[in-house]
Amino acid sequence: MRSAVMSYTDTGRSEPVAPPKGSVTWTSDVPQPRRGPIADAVSSAVKDSAAAPIGAGQADGQGGLGDADTSLLVPAASGAGQRSSTPTAPRVRGDALRMLGCVRIATARQLAQVVTAEDKDGRSYVRRAMRELERQGLAETNGKYGKERIWNLTRRGQRAVADGGELPPRPRAGTGAKAVKAGFGPHALAVTDTILAFGGHQHLTDWQVEVDHSIKETGLRFVTDAVLALPTNASEVQLFEVDYATMSRARLAREVWDYERYAGHRVWEGARGTNGSTFPFWSRYRYPRSHRFPPLQVVLAGKAEHLLQRRLEALAAAVDGITVSVFAVTLPGLQRGEPWTRLGTDDPSRRRERYPEPVGR
């Protein structure tokens, strides 16, 4: 077993480092960071501060311009920790409800990855369970992805999951039915695939989808596709954006830059803002237990893989110089356990210069 904690230098080379004393780390046989065609192309297109590959499932590390987190949790292999091959019907229904309460929509194939350790037979268990949940008015289907039905909870099903007390309160959470009916099901299913590929079997209830990060005072409005509340030494969450190639490359880059704008927004201290000091909005009102702005991980899906690689290269060039930690990978690459590519490094000092103090009151 090798330690999954790695340090990344400005040259993009990785070296093992000892985790800080008292830090929480996982160890597993994680593929070593390697430079493939994507990383080579990105490195030739951007400066040293932009692209550097990191280990699969590993979202941040020491090095660059001040990233201090050297003990990020690395999800175990996707086959580990799955259910036994002969689950009982009540357990299948309970697991399916719990999963849909977290990811909102899923196919029988996706549900079977969590509920059972089987493929075809696992889907048959799930299909029977979902038909029973549909009969009870707890789940419904509003569309298909290929030949598979897309399932989501009803409002009654959401209340049943909330009454179970296993999921944290999620006010105003939608069921996902409207998105499926409107034709946005493929993007939401890609979010579910991302969650499952990033070790969702082990900590499924720590995920939340469609998390609003708007700041009304500045007019900044955006929703993060998924947030993983799995604390590390530096941050209490990890942020995930899933691009399904339905928007232009320029708009995708703007959405990534919005995270820097969000991280750079500062507000005055005190109830009336009169004591002369300011603090980052996110560190007080959103993620107060984080020492660093949470890393953003961009997953590219929705096209042939060679086209996704080109999209990744274009994104790397478009966000060169960003002052928040940004990493990217294609969805097929994530599912194969391939390394992420670093596109930006957290740099609070340079971000502070870029976003000056707010106007005094």
GROMACS .gro file of C-alpha atoms in nm:
model
  361
    1MET     CA    1   0.000   0.000   0.000
    2ARG     CA    2   0.129   0.343  -0.091
    3SER     CA    3   0.036   0.667   0.072
    4ALA     CA    4  -0.205   0.868  -0.144
    5VAL     CA    5  -0.059   1.198  -0.022
    6MET     CA    6   0.155   1.364  -0.287
    7SER     CA    7   0.332   1.697  -0.327
    8TYR     CA    8   0.332   1.880  -0.659
    9THR     CA    9   0.613   2.114  -0.757
   10ASP     CA   10   0.605   2.395  -1.010
   11THR     CA   11   0.750   2.157  -1.269
   12GLY     CA   12   0.449   1.930  -1.241
   13ARG     CA   13   0.651   1.641  -1.096
   14SER     CA   14   0.506   1.456  -0.799
   15GLU     CA   15   0.694   1.350  -0.489
   16PRO     CA   16   0.569   1.165  -0.179
   17VAL     CA   17   0.544   1.371   0.136
   18ALA     CA   18   0.473   1.277   0.495
   19PRO     CA   19   0.128   1.391   0.611
   20PRO     CA   20   0.113   1.645   0.893
   21LYS     CA   21   0.102   1.497   1.241
   22GLY     CA   22  -0.252   1.427   1.348
   23SER     CA   23  -0.397   1.460   0.996
   24VAL     CA   24  -0.655   1.221   0.858
   25THR     CA   25  -0.536   1.024   0.556
   26TRP     CA   26  -0.644   0.726   0.354
   27THR     CA   27  -0.404   0.485   0.189
   28SER     CA   28  -0.485   0.276  -0.113
   29ASP     CA   29  -0.331   0.156  -0.437
   30VAL     CA   30  -0.392   0.479  -0.621
   31PRO     CA   31  -0.255   0.513  -0.978
   32GLN     CA   32   0.056   0.729  -0.975
   33PRO     CA   33   0.018   1.070  -1.144
   34ARG     CA   34   0.125   1.032  -1.502
   35ARG     CA   35   0.148   1.263  -1.799
   36GLY     CA   36  -0.071   1.152  -2.086
   37PRO     CA   37  -0.172   1.327  -2.408
   38ILE     CA   38  -0.412   1.557  -2.223
   39ALA     CA   39  -0.162   1.677  -1.967
   40ASP     CA   40   0.114   1.721  -2.227
   41ALA     CA   41  -0.108   1.931  -2.450
   42VAL     CA   42  -0.230   2.141  -2.160
   43SER     CA   43   0.122   2.202  -2.034
   44SER     CA   44   0.227   2.334  -2.373
   45ALA     CA   45  -0.075   2.565  -2.386
   46VAL     CA   46  -0.059   2.724  -2.042
   47LYS     CA   47   0.197   2.850  -1.792
   48ASP     CA   48   0.343   2.665  -1.495
   49SER     CA   49   0.071   2.799  -1.266
   50ALA     CA   50  -0.205   2.634  -1.462
   51ALA     CA   51  -0.180   2.264  -1.542
   52ALA     CA   52  -0.031   1.983  -1.336
   53PRO     CA   53  -0.181   1.631  -1.311
   54ILE     CA   54  -0.279   1.490  -0.973
   55GLY     CA   55  -0.379   1.146  -0.856
   56ALA     CA   56  -0.714   0.996  -0.941
   57GLY     CA   57  -0.977   1.090  -0.687
   58GLN     CA   58  -0.732   1.333  -0.528
   59ALA     CA   59  -0.843   1.692  -0.560
   60ASP     CA   60  -0.579   1.908  -0.401
   61GLY     CA   61  -0.227   1.891  -0.267
   62GLN     CA   62   0.071   2.083  -0.139
   63GLY     CA   63   0.278   2.291  -0.377
   64GLY     CA   64   0.231   2.564  -0.634
   65LEU     CA   65   0.126   2.898  -0.491
   66GLY     CA   66   0.032   2.802  -0.141
   67ASP     CA   67  -0.205   2.505  -0.137
   68ALA     CA   68  -0.160   2.372   0.214
   69ASP     CA   69  -0.378   2.061   0.215
   70THR     CA   70  -0.160   1.749   0.199
   71SER     CA   71  -0.410   1.493   0.327
   72LEU     CA   72  -0.708   1.488   0.094
   73LEU     CA   73  -0.923   1.180   0.124
   74VAL     CA   74  -0.895   0.946  -0.172
   75PRO     CA   75  -1.209   0.742  -0.244
   76ALA     CA   76  -1.165   0.367  -0.249
   77ALA     CA   77  -1.208   0.167  -0.568
   78SER     CA   78  -1.562   0.175  -0.704
   79GLY     CA   79  -1.618  -0.193  -0.632
   80ALA     CA   80  -1.529  -0.169  -0.263
   81GLY     CA   81  -1.792  -0.145   0.006
   82GLN     CA   82  -2.083  -0.249  -0.214
   83ARG     CA   83  -2.382  -0.441  -0.086
   84SER     CA   84  -2.401  -0.818  -0.085
   85SER     CA   85  -2.535  -0.988  -0.396
   86THR     CA   86  -2.860  -1.106  -0.229
   87PRO     CA   87  -3.021  -0.800  -0.068
   88THR     CA   88  -3.365  -0.815   0.086
   89ALA     CA   89  -3.648  -0.630  -0.085
   90PRO     CA   90  -3.702  -0.379   0.202
   91ARG     CA   91  -3.331  -0.298   0.208
   92VAL     CA   92  -3.322  -0.241  -0.168
   93ARG     CA   93  -3.617  -0.003  -0.140
   94GLY     CA   94  -3.459   0.180   0.153
   95ASP     CA   95  -3.122   0.214  -0.021
   96ALA     CA   96  -3.288   0.333  -0.341
   97LEU     CA   97  -3.486   0.599  -0.153
   98ARG     CA   98  -3.174   0.712   0.032
   99MET     CA   99  -2.973   0.738  -0.288
  100LEU     CA  100  -3.243   0.932  -0.474
  101GLY     CA  101  -3.270   1.162  -0.175
  102CYS     CA  102  -2.904   1.253  -0.233
  103VAL     CA  103  -2.862   1.255  -0.612
  104ARG     CA  104  -3.228   1.328  -0.707
  105ILE     CA  105  -3.238   1.126  -1.029
  106ALA     CA  106  -3.081   0.795  -1.135
  107THR     CA  107  -3.130   0.498  -1.363
  108ALA     CA  108  -3.160   0.136  -1.248
  109ARG     CA  109  -2.798   0.083  -1.355
  110GLN     CA  110  -2.678   0.365  -1.132
  111LEU     CA  111  -2.895   0.256  -0.841
  112ALA     CA  112  -2.766  -0.102  -0.873
  113GLN     CA  113  -2.406   0.020  -0.836
  114VAL     CA  114  -2.489   0.123  -0.481
  115VAL     CA  115  -2.760  -0.122  -0.382
  116THR     CA  116  -2.594  -0.446  -0.501
  117ALA     CA  117  -2.258  -0.574  -0.620
  118GLU     CA  118  -2.407  -0.712  -0.939
  119ASP     CA  119  -2.473  -0.569  -1.282
  120LYS     CA  120  -2.759  -0.726  -1.474
  121ASP     CA  121  -2.906  -0.915  -1.180
  122GLY     CA  122  -2.860  -0.605  -0.963
  123ARG     CA  123  -3.070  -0.403  -1.202
  124SER     CA  124  -3.349  -0.660  -1.181
  125TYR     CA  125  -3.355  -0.621  -0.800
  126VAL     CA  126  -3.371  -0.245  -0.839
  127ARG     CA  127  -3.643  -0.250  -1.105
  128ARG     CA  128  -3.871  -0.458  -0.883
  129ALA     CA  129  -3.802  -0.226  -0.590
  130MET     CA  130  -3.872   0.085  -0.796
  131ARG     CA  131  -4.201  -0.054  -0.926
  132GLU     CA  132  -4.307  -0.114  -0.565
  133LEU     CA  133  -4.198   0.236  -0.461
  134GLU     CA  134  -4.392   0.374  -0.757
  135ARG     CA  135  -4.701   0.181  -0.646
  136GLN     CA  136  -4.664   0.333  -0.298
  137GLY     CA  137  -4.637   0.683  -0.443
  138LEU     CA  138  -4.277   0.734  -0.321
  139ALA     CA  139  -4.096   0.733  -0.656
  140GLU     CA  140  -4.181   0.801  -1.019
  141THR     CA  141  -4.033   0.801  -1.365
  142ASN     CA  142  -4.066   1.094  -1.605
  143GLY     CA  143  -3.841   1.000  -1.894
  144LYS     CA  144  -3.578   0.765  -2.032
  145TYR     CA  145  -3.206   0.772  -2.103
  146GLY     CA  146  -3.163   0.533  -2.392
  147LYS     CA  147  -3.369   0.230  -2.293
  148GLU     CA  148  -3.346   0.293  -1.917
  149ARG     CA  149  -3.605   0.477  -1.715
  150ILE     CA  150  -3.498   0.779  -1.513
  151TRP     CA  151  -3.625   0.760  -1.155
  152ASN     CA  152  -3.681   1.036  -0.901
  153LEU     CA  153  -3.858   1.073  -0.568
  154THR     CA  154  -4.202   1.222  -0.534
  155ARG     CA  155  -4.269   1.487  -0.269
  156ARG     CA  156  -4.409   1.208  -0.056
  157GLY     CA  157  -4.089   1.011  -0.109
  158GLN     CA  158  -3.880   1.311  -0.003
  159ARG     CA  159  -4.081   1.338   0.318
  160ALA     CA  160  -4.031   0.965   0.383
  161VAL     CA  161  -3.652   1.005   0.349
  162ALA     CA  162  -3.657   1.312   0.574
  163ASP     CA  163  -3.860   1.128   0.835
  164GLY     CA  164  -3.594   0.856   0.840
  165GLY     CA  165  -3.350   1.111   0.983
  166GLU     CA  166  -3.050   0.987   0.783
  167LEU     CA  167  -3.008   1.288   0.554
  168PRO     CA  168  -2.942   1.646   0.664
  169PRO     CA  169  -3.225   1.896   0.610
  170ARG     CA  170  -3.228   2.027   0.255
  171PRO     CA  171  -3.487   2.304   0.228
  172ARG     CA  172  -3.650   2.377  -0.107
  173ALA     CA  173  -3.485   2.073  -0.264
  174GLY     CA  174  -3.655   1.973  -0.589
  175THR     CA  175  -3.733   1.616  -0.688
  176GLY     CA  176  -3.567   1.647  -1.030
  177ALA     CA  177  -3.890   1.565  -1.213
  178LYS     CA  178  -3.911   1.903  -1.388
  179ALA     CA  179  -3.553   1.875  -1.513
  180VAL     CA  180  -3.620   1.533  -1.664
  181LYS     CA  181  -3.942   1.649  -1.831
  182ALA     CA  182  -3.760   1.953  -1.972
  183GLY     CA  183  -3.489   1.736  -2.129
  184PHE     CA  184  -3.208   1.802  -1.881
  185GLY     CA  185  -3.192   1.443  -1.761
  186PRO     CA  186  -2.858   1.355  -1.931
  187HIS     CA  187  -2.673   1.631  -1.745
  188ALA     CA  188  -2.821   1.529  -1.410
  189LEU     CA  189  -2.734   1.164  -1.479
  190ALA     CA  190  -2.375   1.272  -1.554
  191VAL     CA  191  -2.371   1.437  -1.210
  192THR     CA  192  -2.486   1.106  -1.060
  193ASP     CA  193  -2.214   0.919  -1.253
  194THR     CA  194  -1.957   1.167  -1.121
  195ILE     CA  195  -2.070   1.108  -0.763
  196LEU     CA  196  -2.050   0.730  -0.808
  197ALA     CA  197  -1.708   0.749  -0.976
  198PHE     CA  198  -1.574   0.965  -0.694
  199GLY     CA  199  -1.637   0.700  -0.429
  200GLY     CA  200  -2.006   0.772  -0.379
  201HIS     CA  201  -2.064   0.420  -0.248
  202GLN     CA  202  -1.869   0.491   0.070
  203HIS     CA  203  -2.010   0.833   0.163
  204LEU     CA  204  -2.321   0.883  -0.049
  205THR     CA  205  -2.513   1.077   0.215
  206ASP     CA  206  -2.231   1.337   0.232
  207TRP     CA  207  -2.323   1.462  -0.116
  208GLN     CA  208  -2.565   1.739  -0.201
  209VAL     CA  209  -2.661   1.843  -0.554
  210GLU     CA  210  -2.762   2.180  -0.697
  211VAL     CA  211  -2.618   2.395  -0.420
  212ASP     CA  212  -2.685   2.768  -0.455
  213HIS     CA  213  -2.375   2.989  -0.414
  214SER     CA  214  -2.531   3.320  -0.514
  215ILE     CA  215  -2.446   3.653  -0.351
  216LYS     CA  216  -2.743   3.883  -0.406
  217GLU     CA  217  -2.555   4.200  -0.310
  218THR     CA  218  -2.316   4.163  -0.604
  219GLY     CA  219  -2.554   4.006  -0.853
  220LEU     CA  220  -2.341   3.691  -0.864
  221ARG     CA  221  -2.572   3.397  -0.920
  222PHE     CA  222  -2.464   3.040  -0.985
  223VAL     CA  223  -2.546   2.691  -0.865
  224THR     CA  224  -2.281   2.424  -0.799
  225ASP     CA  225  -2.375   2.087  -0.946
  226ALA     CA  226  -2.255   1.884  -0.646
  227VAL     CA  227  -2.086   1.943  -0.312
  228LEU     CA  228  -1.909   1.671  -0.113
  229ALA     CA  229  -1.903   1.740   0.262
  230LEU     CA  230  -1.596   1.529   0.334
  231PRO     CA  231  -1.358   1.741   0.547
  232THR     CA  232  -0.984   1.761   0.486
  233ASN     CA  233  -0.714   1.952   0.672
  234ALA     CA  234  -0.783   2.265   0.467
  235SER     CA  235  -1.147   2.256   0.364
  236GLU     CA  236  -1.473   2.110   0.488
  237VAL     CA  237  -1.615   2.049   0.138
  238GLN     CA  238  -1.518   1.987  -0.224
  239LEU     CA  239  -1.704   2.153  -0.511
  240PHE     CA  240  -1.795   1.979  -0.837
  241GLU     CA  241  -1.907   2.126  -1.170
  242VAL     CA  242  -2.020   1.882  -1.439
  243ASP     CA  243  -2.008   2.021  -1.794
  244TYR     CA  244  -2.221   1.825  -2.039
  245ALA     CA  245  -2.087   2.018  -2.341
  246THR     CA  246  -2.420   2.198  -2.390
  247MET     CA  247  -2.267   2.544  -2.341
  248SER     CA  248  -1.994   2.727  -2.527
  249ARG     CA  249  -1.633   2.704  -2.413
  250ALA     CA  250  -1.641   3.075  -2.326
  251ARG     CA  251  -1.943   3.035  -2.101
  252LEU     CA  252  -1.787   2.736  -1.927
  253ALA     CA  253  -1.477   2.945  -1.856
  254ARG     CA  254  -1.695   3.228  -1.716
  255GLU     CA  255  -1.863   2.985  -1.480
  256VAL     CA  256  -1.524   2.874  -1.349
  257TRP     CA  257  -1.414   3.237  -1.306
  258ASP     CA  258  -1.734   3.297  -1.104
  259TYR     CA  259  -1.580   3.083  -0.829
  260GLU     CA  260  -1.289   3.325  -0.804
  261ARG     CA  261  -1.531   3.617  -0.787
  262TYR     CA  262  -1.719   3.434  -0.513
  263ALA     CA  263  -1.398   3.359  -0.321
  264GLY     CA  264  -1.277   3.719  -0.358
  265HIS     CA  265  -1.592   3.889  -0.227
  266ARG     CA  266  -1.532   4.053   0.109
  267VAL     CA  267  -1.774   4.213   0.356
  268TRP     CA  268  -1.731   4.453   0.645
  269GLU     CA  269  -1.695   4.322   1.000
  270GLY     CA  270  -1.965   4.406   1.253
  271ALA     CA  271  -2.342   4.435   1.234
  272ARG     CA  272  -2.325   4.781   1.074
  273GLY     CA  273  -1.985   4.739   0.909
  274THR     CA  274  -1.828   5.026   1.101
  275ASN     CA  275  -1.520   4.880   1.272
  276GLY     CA  276  -1.291   4.913   0.969
  277SER     CA  277  -1.204   4.547   0.895
  278THR     CA  278  -1.331   4.303   0.635
  279PHE     CA  279  -1.337   3.926   0.588
  280PRO     CA  280  -1.411   3.686   0.298
  281PHE     CA  281  -1.783   3.627   0.263
  282TRP     CA  282  -1.742   3.253   0.212
  283SER     CA  283  -1.529   3.198   0.524
  284ARG     CA  284  -1.789   3.344   0.760
  285TYR     CA  285  -2.125   3.266   0.605
  286ARG     CA  286  -2.073   2.950   0.402
  287TYR     CA  287  -1.773   2.739   0.504
  288PRO     CA  288  -1.650   2.872   0.839
  289ARG     CA  289  -1.452   2.556   0.923
  290SER     CA  290  -1.239   2.581   0.607
  291HIS     CA  291  -0.889   2.728   0.616
  292ARG     CA  292  -0.878   2.751   0.236
  293PHE     CA  293  -1.140   2.816  -0.029
  294PRO     CA  294  -1.272   2.472  -0.125
  295PRO     CA  295  -1.121   2.317  -0.439
  296LEU     CA  296  -1.331   2.317  -0.753
  297GLN     CA  297  -1.334   2.001  -0.963
  298VAL     CA  298  -1.465   2.022  -1.318
  299VAL     CA  299  -1.582   1.702  -1.487
  300LEU     CA  300  -1.631   1.708  -1.865
  301ALA     CA  301  -1.895   1.482  -2.021
  302GLY     CA  302  -2.145   1.463  -2.304
  303LYS     CA  303  -1.917   1.415  -2.606
  304ALA     CA  304  -1.667   1.171  -2.752
  305GLU     CA  305  -1.358   1.154  -2.534
  306HIS     CA  306  -1.119   1.312  -2.786
  307LEU     CA  307  -1.353   1.613  -2.805
  308LEU     CA  308  -1.366   1.633  -2.426
  309GLN     CA  309  -0.985   1.640  -2.420
  310ARG     CA  310  -0.985   1.938  -2.653
  311ARG     CA  311  -1.245   2.107  -2.435
  312LEU     CA  312  -1.025   2.050  -2.130
  313GLU     CA  313  -0.726   2.205  -2.308
  314ALA     CA  314  -0.933   2.509  -2.405
  315LEU     CA  315  -1.059   2.548  -2.049
  316ALA     CA  316  -0.704   2.532  -1.912
  317ALA     CA  317  -0.597   2.817  -2.139
  318ALA     CA  318  -0.909   3.022  -2.060
  319VAL     CA  319  -0.866   3.009  -1.681
  320ASP     CA  320  -0.489   3.054  -1.674
  321GLY     CA  321  -0.395   3.265  -1.370
  322ILE     CA  322  -0.709   3.194  -1.167
  323THR     CA  323  -0.649   3.223  -0.790
  324VAL     CA  324  -0.862   2.933  -0.666
  325SER     CA  325  -0.779   2.562  -0.680
  326VAL     CA  326  -0.929   2.416  -0.997
  327PHE     CA  327  -0.889   2.063  -1.131
  328ALA     CA  328  -1.042   1.896  -1.436
  329VAL     CA  329  -1.089   1.550  -1.582
  330THR     CA  330  -1.315   1.383  -1.836
  331LEU     CA  331  -1.592   1.164  -1.698
  332PRO     CA  332  -1.457   0.851  -1.875
  333GLY     CA  333  -1.114   0.929  -1.732
  334LEU     CA  334  -1.257   0.970  -1.381
  335GLN     CA  335  -1.438   0.638  -1.411
  336ARG     CA  336  -1.109   0.471  -1.514
  337GLY     CA  337  -0.925   0.626  -1.220
  338GLU     CA  338  -0.703   0.853  -1.430
  339PRO     CA  339  -0.532   1.160  -1.281
  340TRP     CA  340  -0.690   1.503  -1.265
  341THR     CA  341  -0.525   1.802  -1.430
  342ARG     CA  342  -0.456   2.110  -1.221
  343LEU     CA  343  -0.583   2.430  -1.384
  344GLY     CA  344  -0.542   2.674  -1.096
  345THR     CA  345  -0.390   2.708  -0.750
  346ASP     CA  346  -0.537   2.874  -0.443
  347ASP     CA  347  -0.361   3.205  -0.379
  348PRO     CA  348  -0.543   3.420  -0.118
  349SER     CA  349  -0.285   3.701  -0.134
  350ARG     CA  350  -0.307   3.750  -0.507
  351ARG     CA  351  -0.685   3.714  -0.489
  352ARG     CA  352  -0.697   3.989  -0.226
  353GLU     CA  353  -0.508   4.221  -0.463
  354ARG     CA  354  -0.744   4.137  -0.748
  355TYR     CA  355  -1.056   4.204  -0.538
  356PRO     CA  356  -0.997   4.515  -0.322
  357GLU     CA  357  -1.183   4.618  -0.009
  358PRO     CA  358  -1.554   4.689  -0.048
  359VAL     CA  359  -1.666   5.049  -0.044
  360GLY     CA  360  -1.700   5.179   0.315
  361ARG     CA  361  -2.037   5.267   0.464
   0.00000   0.00000   0.00000
